[in-house]
Amino acid sequence: MKTYLRPAVSLFILMSVLLGGLYPAVVTLVGKGFFAQQASGSLLARDGVAVGSSLIGQNFTEPKYFWGRLSSAGVFPYNAGASGGSNLGPTNPGLVDAAKARIEALRQADPAAGVDIPADLVTASASGLDPQISPAAAEYQLARVARERGLPLEKVRTLVQSQTEAPQWGLFGEPRVNVLKLNLALDALGNKR
């Protein structure tokens, strides 16, 4: 029994030190050293105060802000602890009702915006937390945001274009606009009113 017990306990202690202490410490140091922003949660700050992560959407509802995708993350929108899709199919009345409610909210906020609302403004993503919208979704909201802030339309359009991210490495995905970063840049511009 001793011949088996001693090597087993020794191996257990060695692996505990290596995998429970040394490995996590090295990974943490490498992460903080080379990827400090990502290791800290990709937090964005305004006036030195963290206001959110560039990886998780925010629930913007005021007309002076760009709105993101719908969140299907439980009772509290964009709750990362309840991440997940709604799992509602295209013929499910719940999905149809949610899309209709968002269409109505968009039309009430800007009746002149037009009838061709980009799909990403009325549907949720698989995670329910998407922080980005398409450039078309940002374009749809341009007039409302410019009017509410008293800013020239072209100035807001230029800001959207400067915040538009290309597909990753020029190959993967679609162009996108991070809503939180865009709204923080808008706040930095200020309001004319």
mmCIF file of C-alpha atoms in Angstrom:
data_model
loop_
_atom_site.group_PDB
_atom_site.id
_atom_site.type_symbol
_atom_site.label_atom_id
_atom_site.label_comp_id
_atom_site.label_asym_id
_atom_site.label_seq_id
_atom_site.Cartn_x
_atom_site.Cartn_y
_atom_site.Cartn_z
ATOM 1 C CA MET A 1 0.000 0.000 0.000
ATOM 2 C CA LYS A 2 2.834 2.395 0.889
ATOM 3 C CA THR A 3 4.406 1.831 -2.504
ATOM 4 C CA TYR A 4 1.272 3.207 -4.168
ATOM 5 C CA LEU A 5 0.223 5.819 -1.643
ATOM 6 C CA ARG A 6 3.469 7.791 -1.444
ATOM 7 C CA PRO A 7 3.849 8.363 -5.233
ATOM 8 C CA ALA A 8 0.136 9.208 -5.503
ATOM 9 C CA VAL A 9 0.271 11.816 -2.738
ATOM 10 C CA SER A 10 3.540 13.225 -4.098
ATOM 11 C CA LEU A 11 2.070 13.500 -7.583
ATOM 12 C CA PHE A 12 -1.084 15.103 -6.176
ATOM 13 C CA ILE A 13 0.956 17.749 -4.306
ATOM 14 C CA LEU A 14 3.187 18.407 -7.323
ATOM 15 C CA MET A 15 0.247 18.789 -9.708
ATOM 16 C CA SER A 16 -1.612 20.977 -7.213
ATOM 17 C CA VAL A 17 1.364 23.336 -6.972
ATOM 18 C CA LEU A 18 1.985 23.347 -10.722
ATOM 19 C CA LEU A 19 -1.585 23.504 -12.014
ATOM 20 C CA GLY A 20 -3.266 25.202 -9.081
ATOM 21 C CA GLY A 21 -0.633 27.824 -8.343
ATOM 22 C CA LEU A 22 2.245 28.196 -10.778
ATOM 23 C CA TYR A 23 0.330 27.858 -14.063
ATOM 24 C CA PRO A 24 -2.451 30.339 -13.135
ATOM 25 C CA ALA A 25 0.163 32.808 -11.865
ATOM 26 C CA VAL A 26 2.145 32.629 -15.128
ATOM 27 C CA VAL A 27 -0.998 32.960 -17.272
ATOM 28 C CA THR A 28 -2.176 35.942 -15.208
ATOM 29 C CA LEU A 29 1.202 37.685 -15.460
ATOM 30 C CA VAL A 30 1.432 37.088 -19.217
ATOM 31 C CA GLY A 31 -2.151 38.292 -19.678
ATOM 32 C CA LYS A 32 -1.630 41.460 -17.642
ATOM 33 C CA GLY A 33 1.761 42.088 -19.238
ATOM 34 C CA PHE A 34 0.867 41.658 -22.891
ATOM 35 C CA PHE A 35 -2.931 42.051 -22.942
ATOM 36 C CA ALA A 36 -3.676 44.446 -20.079
ATOM 37 C CA GLN A 37 -6.884 45.892 -21.605
ATOM 38 C CA GLN A 38 -8.360 42.474 -22.382
ATOM 39 C CA ALA A 39 -7.260 40.925 -19.069
ATOM 40 C CA SER A 40 -9.116 43.713 -17.260
ATOM 41 C CA GLY A 41 -12.399 42.999 -19.053
ATOM 42 C CA SER A 42 -11.997 45.458 -21.965
ATOM 43 C CA LEU A 43 -13.454 48.178 -19.762
ATOM 44 C CA LEU A 44 -14.218 51.619 -21.169
ATOM 45 C CA ALA A 45 -14.026 54.675 -18.947
ATOM 46 C CA ARG A 46 -15.413 58.208 -18.949
ATOM 47 C CA ASP A 47 -13.695 60.722 -16.681
ATOM 48 C CA GLY A 48 -11.702 57.901 -15.091
ATOM 49 C CA VAL A 49 -14.803 55.899 -14.144
ATOM 50 C CA ALA A 50 -15.546 52.561 -15.813
ATOM 51 C CA VAL A 51 -18.886 52.778 -17.647
ATOM 52 C CA GLY A 52 -18.963 49.397 -19.339
ATOM 53 C CA SER A 53 -17.120 46.810 -21.354
ATOM 54 C CA SER A 54 -16.593 46.998 -25.089
ATOM 55 C CA LEU A 55 -17.567 43.305 -25.166
ATOM 56 C CA ILE A 56 -21.059 43.584 -23.645
ATOM 57 C CA GLY A 57 -23.924 45.709 -24.949
ATOM 58 C CA GLN A 58 -25.604 48.461 -22.965
ATOM 59 C CA ASN A 59 -29.289 49.326 -22.716
ATOM 60 C CA PHE A 60 -29.448 52.753 -24.370
ATOM 61 C CA THR A 61 -33.032 54.010 -24.668
ATOM 62 C CA GLU A 62 -32.705 57.808 -24.779
ATOM 63 C CA PRO A 63 -33.245 59.264 -28.271
ATOM 64 C CA LYS A 64 -29.936 61.177 -28.098
ATOM 65 C CA TYR A 65 -28.029 57.875 -28.125
ATOM 66 C CA PHE A 66 -27.568 55.177 -30.710
ATOM 67 C CA TRP A 67 -29.465 52.051 -29.715
ATOM 68 C CA GLY A 68 -27.962 48.586 -29.884
ATOM 69 C CA ARG A 69 -29.450 45.208 -30.610
ATOM 70 C CA LEU A 70 -32.231 43.850 -28.472
ATOM 71 C CA SER A 71 -31.133 41.803 -25.500
ATOM 72 C CA SER A 72 -32.662 38.451 -24.719
ATOM 73 C CA ALA A 73 -30.639 38.101 -21.516
ATOM 74 C CA GLY A 74 -33.418 37.689 -18.990
ATOM 75 C CA VAL A 75 -35.409 40.292 -17.105
ATOM 76 C CA PHE A 76 -32.541 42.791 -16.964
ATOM 77 C CA PRO A 77 -31.267 43.577 -20.482
ATOM 78 C CA TYR A 78 -27.591 42.881 -21.191
ATOM 79 C CA ASN A 79 -27.128 40.924 -17.966
ATOM 80 C CA ALA A 80 -24.032 38.845 -18.681
ATOM 81 C CA GLY A 81 -25.044 36.372 -15.987
ATOM 82 C CA ALA A 82 -28.146 35.495 -18.010
ATOM 83 C CA SER A 83 -26.504 35.365 -21.427
ATOM 84 C CA GLY A 84 -28.307 33.318 -24.009
ATOM 85 C CA GLY A 85 -30.542 33.544 -26.995
ATOM 86 C CA SER A 86 -34.289 33.633 -26.795
ATOM 87 C CA ASN A 87 -34.483 30.413 -28.846
ATOM 88 C CA LEU A 88 -37.617 31.756 -30.501
ATOM 89 C CA GLY A 89 -38.134 30.695 -34.108
ATOM 90 C CA PRO A 90 -39.223 33.047 -36.910
ATOM 91 C CA THR A 91 -42.865 31.990 -36.590
ATOM 92 C CA ASN A 92 -42.987 32.240 -32.784
ATOM 93 C CA PRO A 93 -45.453 34.941 -31.658
ATOM 94 C CA GLY A 94 -43.048 36.034 -28.893
ATOM 95 C CA LEU A 95 -40.326 36.882 -31.415
ATOM 96 C CA VAL A 96 -42.814 38.610 -33.694
ATOM 97 C CA ASP A 97 -44.212 40.654 -30.776
ATOM 98 C CA ALA A 98 -40.710 41.694 -29.614
ATOM 99 C CA ALA A 99 -39.791 42.785 -33.146
ATOM 100 C CA LYS A 100 -43.061 44.715 -33.524
ATOM 101 C CA ALA A 101 -42.513 46.476 -30.184
ATOM 102 C CA ARG A 102 -38.985 47.512 -31.205
ATOM 103 C CA ILE A 103 -40.201 48.704 -34.623
ATOM 104 C CA GLU A 104 -42.852 50.798 -32.887
ATOM 105 C CA ALA A 105 -40.273 52.266 -30.474
ATOM 106 C CA LEU A 106 -37.957 53.149 -33.382
ATOM 107 C CA ARG A 107 -40.800 54.767 -35.323
ATOM 108 C CA GLN A 108 -41.966 56.751 -32.300
ATOM 109 C CA ALA A 109 -38.437 57.997 -31.664
ATOM 110 C CA ASP A 110 -38.047 59.104 -35.298
ATOM 111 C CA PRO A 111 -41.184 58.965 -37.482
ATOM 112 C CA ALA A 112 -39.275 60.306 -40.486
ATOM 113 C CA ALA A 113 -36.553 57.642 -40.418
ATOM 114 C CA GLY A 114 -38.207 55.427 -43.021
ATOM 115 C CA VAL A 115 -39.704 51.983 -43.146
ATOM 116 C CA ASP A 116 -36.599 49.933 -44.009
ATOM 117 C CA ILE A 117 -35.332 49.159 -40.518
ATOM 118 C CA PRO A 118 -32.177 47.012 -40.451
ATOM 119 C CA ALA A 119 -32.833 43.564 -38.996
ATOM 120 C CA ASP A 120 -30.191 43.896 -36.283
ATOM 121 C CA LEU A 121 -32.185 46.726 -34.663
ATOM 122 C CA VAL A 122 -35.244 44.517 -34.158
ATOM 123 C CA THR A 123 -33.694 41.139 -33.344
ATOM 124 C CA ALA A 124 -31.452 39.826 -30.580
ATOM 125 C CA SER A 125 -28.214 37.957 -31.079
ATOM 126 C CA ALA A 126 -27.498 34.410 -29.946
ATOM 127 C CA SER A 127 -25.856 35.673 -26.753
ATOM 128 C CA GLY A 128 -28.279 38.524 -26.147
ATOM 129 C CA LEU A 129 -25.281 40.725 -25.321
ATOM 130 C CA ASP A 130 -23.952 41.977 -28.665
ATOM 131 C CA PRO A 131 -22.184 45.328 -28.275
ATOM 132 C CA GLN A 132 -22.156 46.107 -32.013
ATOM 133 C CA ILE A 133 -24.619 47.067 -34.702
ATOM 134 C CA SER A 134 -24.203 47.186 -38.458
ATOM 135 C CA PRO A 135 -23.255 50.442 -40.178
ATOM 136 C CA ALA A 136 -26.745 50.343 -41.762
ATOM 137 C CA ALA A 137 -28.317 50.285 -38.273
ATOM 138 C CA ALA A 138 -26.203 53.282 -37.261
ATOM 139 C CA GLU A 139 -27.134 55.086 -40.492
ATOM 140 C CA TYR A 140 -30.821 54.481 -39.782
ATOM 141 C CA GLN A 141 -30.463 56.300 -36.451
ATOM 142 C CA LEU A 142 -28.272 59.190 -37.649
ATOM 143 C CA ALA A 143 -30.989 61.804 -38.153
ATOM 144 C CA ARG A 144 -32.598 61.156 -34.764
ATOM 145 C CA VAL A 145 -29.326 61.358 -32.842
ATOM 146 C CA ALA A 146 -28.144 64.468 -34.716
ATOM 147 C CA ARG A 147 -31.496 66.207 -34.173
ATOM 148 C CA GLU A 148 -31.668 65.297 -30.463
ATOM 149 C CA ARG A 149 -28.138 66.572 -29.877
ATOM 150 C CA GLY A 150 -28.430 69.607 -32.124
ATOM 151 C CA LEU A 151 -25.422 68.480 -34.151
ATOM 152 C CA PRO A 152 -24.987 68.634 -37.938
ATOM 153 C CA LEU A 153 -25.926 65.348 -39.597
ATOM 154 C CA GLU A 154 -22.597 65.115 -41.423
ATOM 155 C CA LYS A 155 -20.643 65.535 -38.200
ATOM 156 C CA VAL A 156 -22.484 62.594 -36.642
ATOM 157 C CA ARG A 157 -22.082 60.562 -39.858
ATOM 158 C CA THR A 158 -18.315 61.234 -39.812
ATOM 159 C CA LEU A 159 -18.180 60.107 -36.199
ATOM 160 C CA VAL A 160 -20.012 56.877 -37.069
ATOM 161 C CA GLN A 161 -17.603 56.247 -39.943
ATOM 162 C CA SER A 162 -14.610 56.805 -37.648
ATOM 163 C CA GLN A 163 -16.067 54.289 -35.164
ATOM 164 C CA THR A 164 -16.837 51.651 -37.804
ATOM 165 C CA GLU A 165 -14.600 48.613 -37.449
ATOM 166 C CA ALA A 166 -13.608 46.599 -40.509
ATOM 167 C CA PRO A 167 -13.973 42.810 -40.630
ATOM 168 C CA GLN A 168 -11.355 41.105 -38.468
ATOM 169 C CA TRP A 169 -8.080 40.911 -40.386
ATOM 170 C CA GLY A 170 -10.045 42.143 -43.382
ATOM 171 C CA LEU A 171 -11.565 38.680 -43.820
ATOM 172 C CA PHE A 172 -13.834 37.540 -41.006
ATOM 173 C CA GLY A 173 -17.208 39.005 -40.185
ATOM 174 C CA GLU A 174 -18.881 42.172 -41.329
ATOM 175 C CA PRO A 175 -18.170 45.851 -40.705
ATOM 176 C CA ARG A 176 -19.598 46.845 -37.331
ATOM 177 C CA VAL A 177 -19.994 49.759 -34.944
ATOM 178 C CA ASN A 178 -19.519 49.342 -31.191
ATOM 179 C CA VAL A 179 -22.508 51.177 -29.691
ATOM 180 C CA LEU A 180 -20.902 52.012 -26.336
ATOM 181 C CA LYS A 181 -17.746 53.409 -27.948
ATOM 182 C CA LEU A 182 -19.860 55.430 -30.391
ATOM 183 C CA ASN A 183 -22.065 56.867 -27.640
ATOM 184 C CA LEU A 184 -19.025 57.749 -25.521
ATOM 185 C CA ALA A 185 -17.524 59.546 -28.532
ATOM 186 C CA LEU A 186 -20.843 61.378 -28.978
ATOM 187 C CA ASP A 187 -20.814 62.452 -25.332
ATOM 188 C CA ALA A 188 -17.263 63.732 -25.819
ATOM 189 C CA LEU A 189 -18.545 65.899 -28.686
ATOM 190 C CA GLY A 190 -21.224 67.288 -26.402
ATOM 191 C CA ASN A 191 -24.583 68.727 -27.295
ATOM 192 C CA LYS A 192 -25.291 71.944 -29.119
ATOM 193 C CA ARG A 193 -28.507 72.335 -27.143
#
